[in-house]
Coordinates of C-alpha atoms in Angstrom, one line a residue:
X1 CA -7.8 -9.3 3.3
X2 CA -7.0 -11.7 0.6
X3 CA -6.2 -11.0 -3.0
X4 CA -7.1 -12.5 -6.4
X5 CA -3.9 -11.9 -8.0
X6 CA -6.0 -12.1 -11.5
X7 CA -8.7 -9.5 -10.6
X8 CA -5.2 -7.5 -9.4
X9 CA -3.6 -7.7 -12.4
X10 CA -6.5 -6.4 -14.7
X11 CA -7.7 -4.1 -12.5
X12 CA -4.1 -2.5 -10.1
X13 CA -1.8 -2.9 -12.7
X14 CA -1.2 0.7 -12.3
X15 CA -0.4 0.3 -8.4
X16 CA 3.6 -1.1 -9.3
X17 CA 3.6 1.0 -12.5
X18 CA 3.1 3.8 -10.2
X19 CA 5.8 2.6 -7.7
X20 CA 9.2 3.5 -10.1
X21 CA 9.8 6.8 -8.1
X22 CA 9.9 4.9 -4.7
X23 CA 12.6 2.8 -5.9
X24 CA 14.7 5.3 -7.1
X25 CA 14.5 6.6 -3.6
X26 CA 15.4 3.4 -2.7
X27 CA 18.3 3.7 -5.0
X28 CA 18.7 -0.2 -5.0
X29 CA 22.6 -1.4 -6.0
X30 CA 23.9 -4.7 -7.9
X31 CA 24.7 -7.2 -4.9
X32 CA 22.3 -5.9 -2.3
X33 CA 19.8 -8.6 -0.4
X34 CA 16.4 -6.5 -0.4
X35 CA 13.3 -7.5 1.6
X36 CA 10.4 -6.3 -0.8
X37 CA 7.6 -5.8 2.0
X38 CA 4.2 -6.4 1.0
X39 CA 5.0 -7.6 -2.7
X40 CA 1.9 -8.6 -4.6
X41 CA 2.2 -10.8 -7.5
X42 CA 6.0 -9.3 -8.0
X43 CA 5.5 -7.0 -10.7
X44 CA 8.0 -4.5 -9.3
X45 CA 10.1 -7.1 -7.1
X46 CA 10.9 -8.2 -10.4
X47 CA 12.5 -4.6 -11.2
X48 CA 14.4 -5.0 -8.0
X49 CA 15.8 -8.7 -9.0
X50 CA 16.4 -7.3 -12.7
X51 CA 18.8 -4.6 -10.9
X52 CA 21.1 -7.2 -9.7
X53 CA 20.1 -7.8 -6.2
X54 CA 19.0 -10.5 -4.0
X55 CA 15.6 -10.3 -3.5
X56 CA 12.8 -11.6 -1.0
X57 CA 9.3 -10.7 -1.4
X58 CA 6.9 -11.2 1.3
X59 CA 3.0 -10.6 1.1
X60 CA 0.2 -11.7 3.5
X61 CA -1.7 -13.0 0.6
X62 CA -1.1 -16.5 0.1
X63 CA -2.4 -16.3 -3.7
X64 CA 0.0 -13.3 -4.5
X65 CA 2.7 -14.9 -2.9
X66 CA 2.4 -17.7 -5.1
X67 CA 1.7 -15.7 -8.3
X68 CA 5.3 -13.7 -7.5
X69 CA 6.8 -16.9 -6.9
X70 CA 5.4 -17.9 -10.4
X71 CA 7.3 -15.1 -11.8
X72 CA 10.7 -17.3 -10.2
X73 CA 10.8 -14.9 -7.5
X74 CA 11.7 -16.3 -3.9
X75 CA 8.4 -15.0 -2.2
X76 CA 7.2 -15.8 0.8
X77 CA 3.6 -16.2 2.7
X78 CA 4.1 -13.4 6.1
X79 CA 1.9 -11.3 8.2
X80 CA 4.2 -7.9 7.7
X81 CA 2.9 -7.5 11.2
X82 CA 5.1 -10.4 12.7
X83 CA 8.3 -10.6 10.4
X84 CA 11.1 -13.3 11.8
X85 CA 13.7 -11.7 10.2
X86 CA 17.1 -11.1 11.4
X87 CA 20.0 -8.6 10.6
X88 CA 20.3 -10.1 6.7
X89 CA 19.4 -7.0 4.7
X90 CA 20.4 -4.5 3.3
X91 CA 17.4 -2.6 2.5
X92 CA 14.0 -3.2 2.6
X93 CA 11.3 -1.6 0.2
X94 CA 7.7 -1.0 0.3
X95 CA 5.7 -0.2 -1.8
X96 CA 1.7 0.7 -1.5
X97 CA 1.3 -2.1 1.0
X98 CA 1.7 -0.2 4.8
X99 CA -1.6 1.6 4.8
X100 CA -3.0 -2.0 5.3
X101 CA -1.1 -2.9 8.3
X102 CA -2.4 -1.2 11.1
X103 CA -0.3 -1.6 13.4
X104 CA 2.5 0.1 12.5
X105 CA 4.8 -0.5 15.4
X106 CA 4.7 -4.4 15.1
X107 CA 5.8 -3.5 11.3
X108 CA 8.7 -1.3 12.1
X109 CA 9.7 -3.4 14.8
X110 CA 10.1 -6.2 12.5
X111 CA 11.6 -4.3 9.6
X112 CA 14.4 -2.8 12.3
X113 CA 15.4 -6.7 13.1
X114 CA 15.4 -7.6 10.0
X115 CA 18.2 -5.0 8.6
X116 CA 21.8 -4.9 8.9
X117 CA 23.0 -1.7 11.2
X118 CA 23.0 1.1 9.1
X119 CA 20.4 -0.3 6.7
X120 CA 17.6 1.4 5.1
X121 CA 14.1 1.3 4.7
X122 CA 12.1 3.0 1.8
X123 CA 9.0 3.0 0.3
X124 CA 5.6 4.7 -0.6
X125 CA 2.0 4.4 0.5
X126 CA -1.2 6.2 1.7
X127 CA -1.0 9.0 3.4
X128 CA -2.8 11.5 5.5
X129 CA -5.6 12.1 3.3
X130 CA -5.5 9.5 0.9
X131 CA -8.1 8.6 -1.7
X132 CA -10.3 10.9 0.8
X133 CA -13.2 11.4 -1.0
X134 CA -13.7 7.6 -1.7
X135 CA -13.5 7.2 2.0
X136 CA -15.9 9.8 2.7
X137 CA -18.6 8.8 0.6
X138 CA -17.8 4.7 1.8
X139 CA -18.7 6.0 5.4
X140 CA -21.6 8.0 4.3
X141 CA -23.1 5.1 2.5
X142 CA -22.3 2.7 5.8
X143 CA -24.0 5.3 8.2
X144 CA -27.2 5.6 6.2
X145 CA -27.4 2.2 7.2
X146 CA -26.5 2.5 11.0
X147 CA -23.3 0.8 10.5
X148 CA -20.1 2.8 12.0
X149 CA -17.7 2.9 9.2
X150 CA -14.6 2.6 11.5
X151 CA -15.4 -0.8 12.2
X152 CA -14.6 -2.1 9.0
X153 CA -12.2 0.5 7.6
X154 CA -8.8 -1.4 6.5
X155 CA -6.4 1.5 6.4
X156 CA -3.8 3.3 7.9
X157 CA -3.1 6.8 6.3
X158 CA -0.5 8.6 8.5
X159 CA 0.3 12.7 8.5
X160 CA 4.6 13.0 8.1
X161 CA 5.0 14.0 11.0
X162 CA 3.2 11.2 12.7
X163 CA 5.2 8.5 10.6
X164 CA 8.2 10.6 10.9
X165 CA 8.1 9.8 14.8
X166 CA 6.7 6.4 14.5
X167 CA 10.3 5.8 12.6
X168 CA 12.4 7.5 15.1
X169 CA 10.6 5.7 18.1
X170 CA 11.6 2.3 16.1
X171 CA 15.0 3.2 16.3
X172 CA 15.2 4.7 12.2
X173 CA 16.1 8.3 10.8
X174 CA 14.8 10.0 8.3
X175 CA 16.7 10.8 5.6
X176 CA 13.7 12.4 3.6
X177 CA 9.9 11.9 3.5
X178 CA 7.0 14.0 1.5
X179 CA 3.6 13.5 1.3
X180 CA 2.7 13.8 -2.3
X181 CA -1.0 14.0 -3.9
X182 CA -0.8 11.4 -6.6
X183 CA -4.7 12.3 -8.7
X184 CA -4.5 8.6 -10.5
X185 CA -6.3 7.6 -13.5
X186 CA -7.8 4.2 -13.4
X187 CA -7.7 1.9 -16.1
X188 CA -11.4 1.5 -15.7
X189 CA -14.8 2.1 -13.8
X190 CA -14.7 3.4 -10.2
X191 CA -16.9 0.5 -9.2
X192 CA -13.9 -2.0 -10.2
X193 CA -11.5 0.1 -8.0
X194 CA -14.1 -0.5 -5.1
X195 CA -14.4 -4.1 -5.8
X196 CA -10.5 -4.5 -5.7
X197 CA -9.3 -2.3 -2.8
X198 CA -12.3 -1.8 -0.6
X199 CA -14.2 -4.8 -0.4
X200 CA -13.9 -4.8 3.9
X201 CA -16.1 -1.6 3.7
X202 CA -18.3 -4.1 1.2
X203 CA -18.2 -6.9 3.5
X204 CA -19.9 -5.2 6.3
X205 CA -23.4 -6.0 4.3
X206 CA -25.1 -9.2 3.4
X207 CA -23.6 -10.5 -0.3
X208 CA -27.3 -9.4 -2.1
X209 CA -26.7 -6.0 -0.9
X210 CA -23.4 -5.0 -2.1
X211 CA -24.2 -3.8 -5.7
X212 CA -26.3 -1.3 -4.5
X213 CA -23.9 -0.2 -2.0
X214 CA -21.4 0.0 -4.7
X215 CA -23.5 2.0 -7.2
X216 CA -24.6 4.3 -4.4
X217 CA -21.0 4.9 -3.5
X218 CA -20.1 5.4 -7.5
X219 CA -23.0 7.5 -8.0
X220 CA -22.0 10.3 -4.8
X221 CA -18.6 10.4 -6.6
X222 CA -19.0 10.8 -10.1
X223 CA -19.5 14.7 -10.0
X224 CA -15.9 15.0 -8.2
X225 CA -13.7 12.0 -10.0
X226 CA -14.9 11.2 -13.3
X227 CA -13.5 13.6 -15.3
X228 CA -15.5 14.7 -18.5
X229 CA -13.6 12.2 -20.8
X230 CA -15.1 9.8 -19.1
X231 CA -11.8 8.6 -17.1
X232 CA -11.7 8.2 -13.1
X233 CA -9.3 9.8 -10.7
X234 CA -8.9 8.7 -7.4
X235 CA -7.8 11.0 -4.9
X236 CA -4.5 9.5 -4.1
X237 CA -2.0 10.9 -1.2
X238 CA 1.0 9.2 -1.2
X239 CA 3.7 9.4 1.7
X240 CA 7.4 8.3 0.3
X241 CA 10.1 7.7 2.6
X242 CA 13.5 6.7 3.1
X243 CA 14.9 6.1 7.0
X244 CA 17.8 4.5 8.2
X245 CA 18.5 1.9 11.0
X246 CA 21.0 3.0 13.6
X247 CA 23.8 1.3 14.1
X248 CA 24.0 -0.9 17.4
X249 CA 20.6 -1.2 17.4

């Protein structure tokens, strides 16, 4: 899907704010070349440049891509799914971009060529059960309308154990991995959250009919995430994970 890195930063600001834990798993180090995997408009690339190390961003989004190069980053336009990479990094990082690649096995294949033996690979993103009442309520709206919900679901929310082998298949161990529920305040309405992160599910209806649907969608979900100051929670379940390539592979 493309991004407008605008909309992103008034509305996701909180998605890097939220993403400081996953680097200190990364534990990133002065003189290290990083591949930041997915990395939006740079907000936390930045962190990982500021820490002393050699940074490339890559994101599938053309417009973030330029707004993180506008930040004097080197970023890059790349399908995460189809990485040309090879053996020149140290580390790379990821952080709430993997649960929109769904094909995860491209992704790690491309992530194992681009390290150095011995190099790691951390991140976070949404796991097995993330933001599940949001994607409950989404399908219920699409199937009042005879429209199957999988067709147009952009996600890819993976249990440990099913990442945890997807890793060791791709020729990575894992070090340490916990799924984590992460309840996150948004900085405003839940209608603006759906008209950031899940406008696939929006773009399975005509244009004219996508207010309704989002209404609808806020309306089944106000009893179970607006809390009664008024402030939305989404149901967030994050996976965080550090693995390490093998050597010789």
């Amino acid at each position: 899907m493309e991004w407008d890195p605008a909309q992103y930063a008034r509305d996701a600001a909180f998605v890097p704010a939220l993403g400081a834990a996953a680097v200190e798993w990364l534990r990133p180090q002065p003189g290290e070349r990083i591949l930041d995997l997915g990395c939006g408009d740079g907000a936390l690339t930045v962190k990982l440049r500021d820490a002393g190390c050699d940074v490339v961003g890559v994101d599938a989004s053309a417009a973030q891509a330029a707004a993180a190069m506008a930040r004097g980053l080197d970023a890059r336009c790349c399908d995460g799914e189809a990485l040309k990479f090879g053996a020149e990094f140290d580390a790379v990082f990821s952080n709430a971009a993997l649960h929109w690649m769904k094909n995860p096995g491209a992704v790690l294949d491309g992530v194992a060529r681009a390290l150095k033996p011995g190099g790691r690979f951390a991140g976070e993103f949404g796991g097995r059960g993330n933001a599940a009442r949001v994607v409950a309520a989404l399908y219920q709206s699409l199937a009042a309308r005879g429209i199957d919900g999988d067709e147009y679901n952009p996600w890819f929310f993976p249990a440990e154990k099913e990442y945890a082998a997807l890793l060791a298949e791709h020729g990575f161990t894992v070090e340490r991995m916990a799924l984590l529920p992460r309840p996150t305040p948004l900085p405003g309405d839940l209608a603006q959250w759906l008209n950031t992160f899940a406008t696939p599910f929006l773009a399975a209806l005509p244009a004219g009919q996508r207010a309704g649907f989002t209404a609808e969608v806020r309306r089944a979900l106000t009893q179970h995430l607006r809390r009664p100051d008024g402030v939305w929670h989404v149901d967030y379940m994050r996976l965080r994970f550090t693995a390490r390539r093998a050597f010789g592979k």
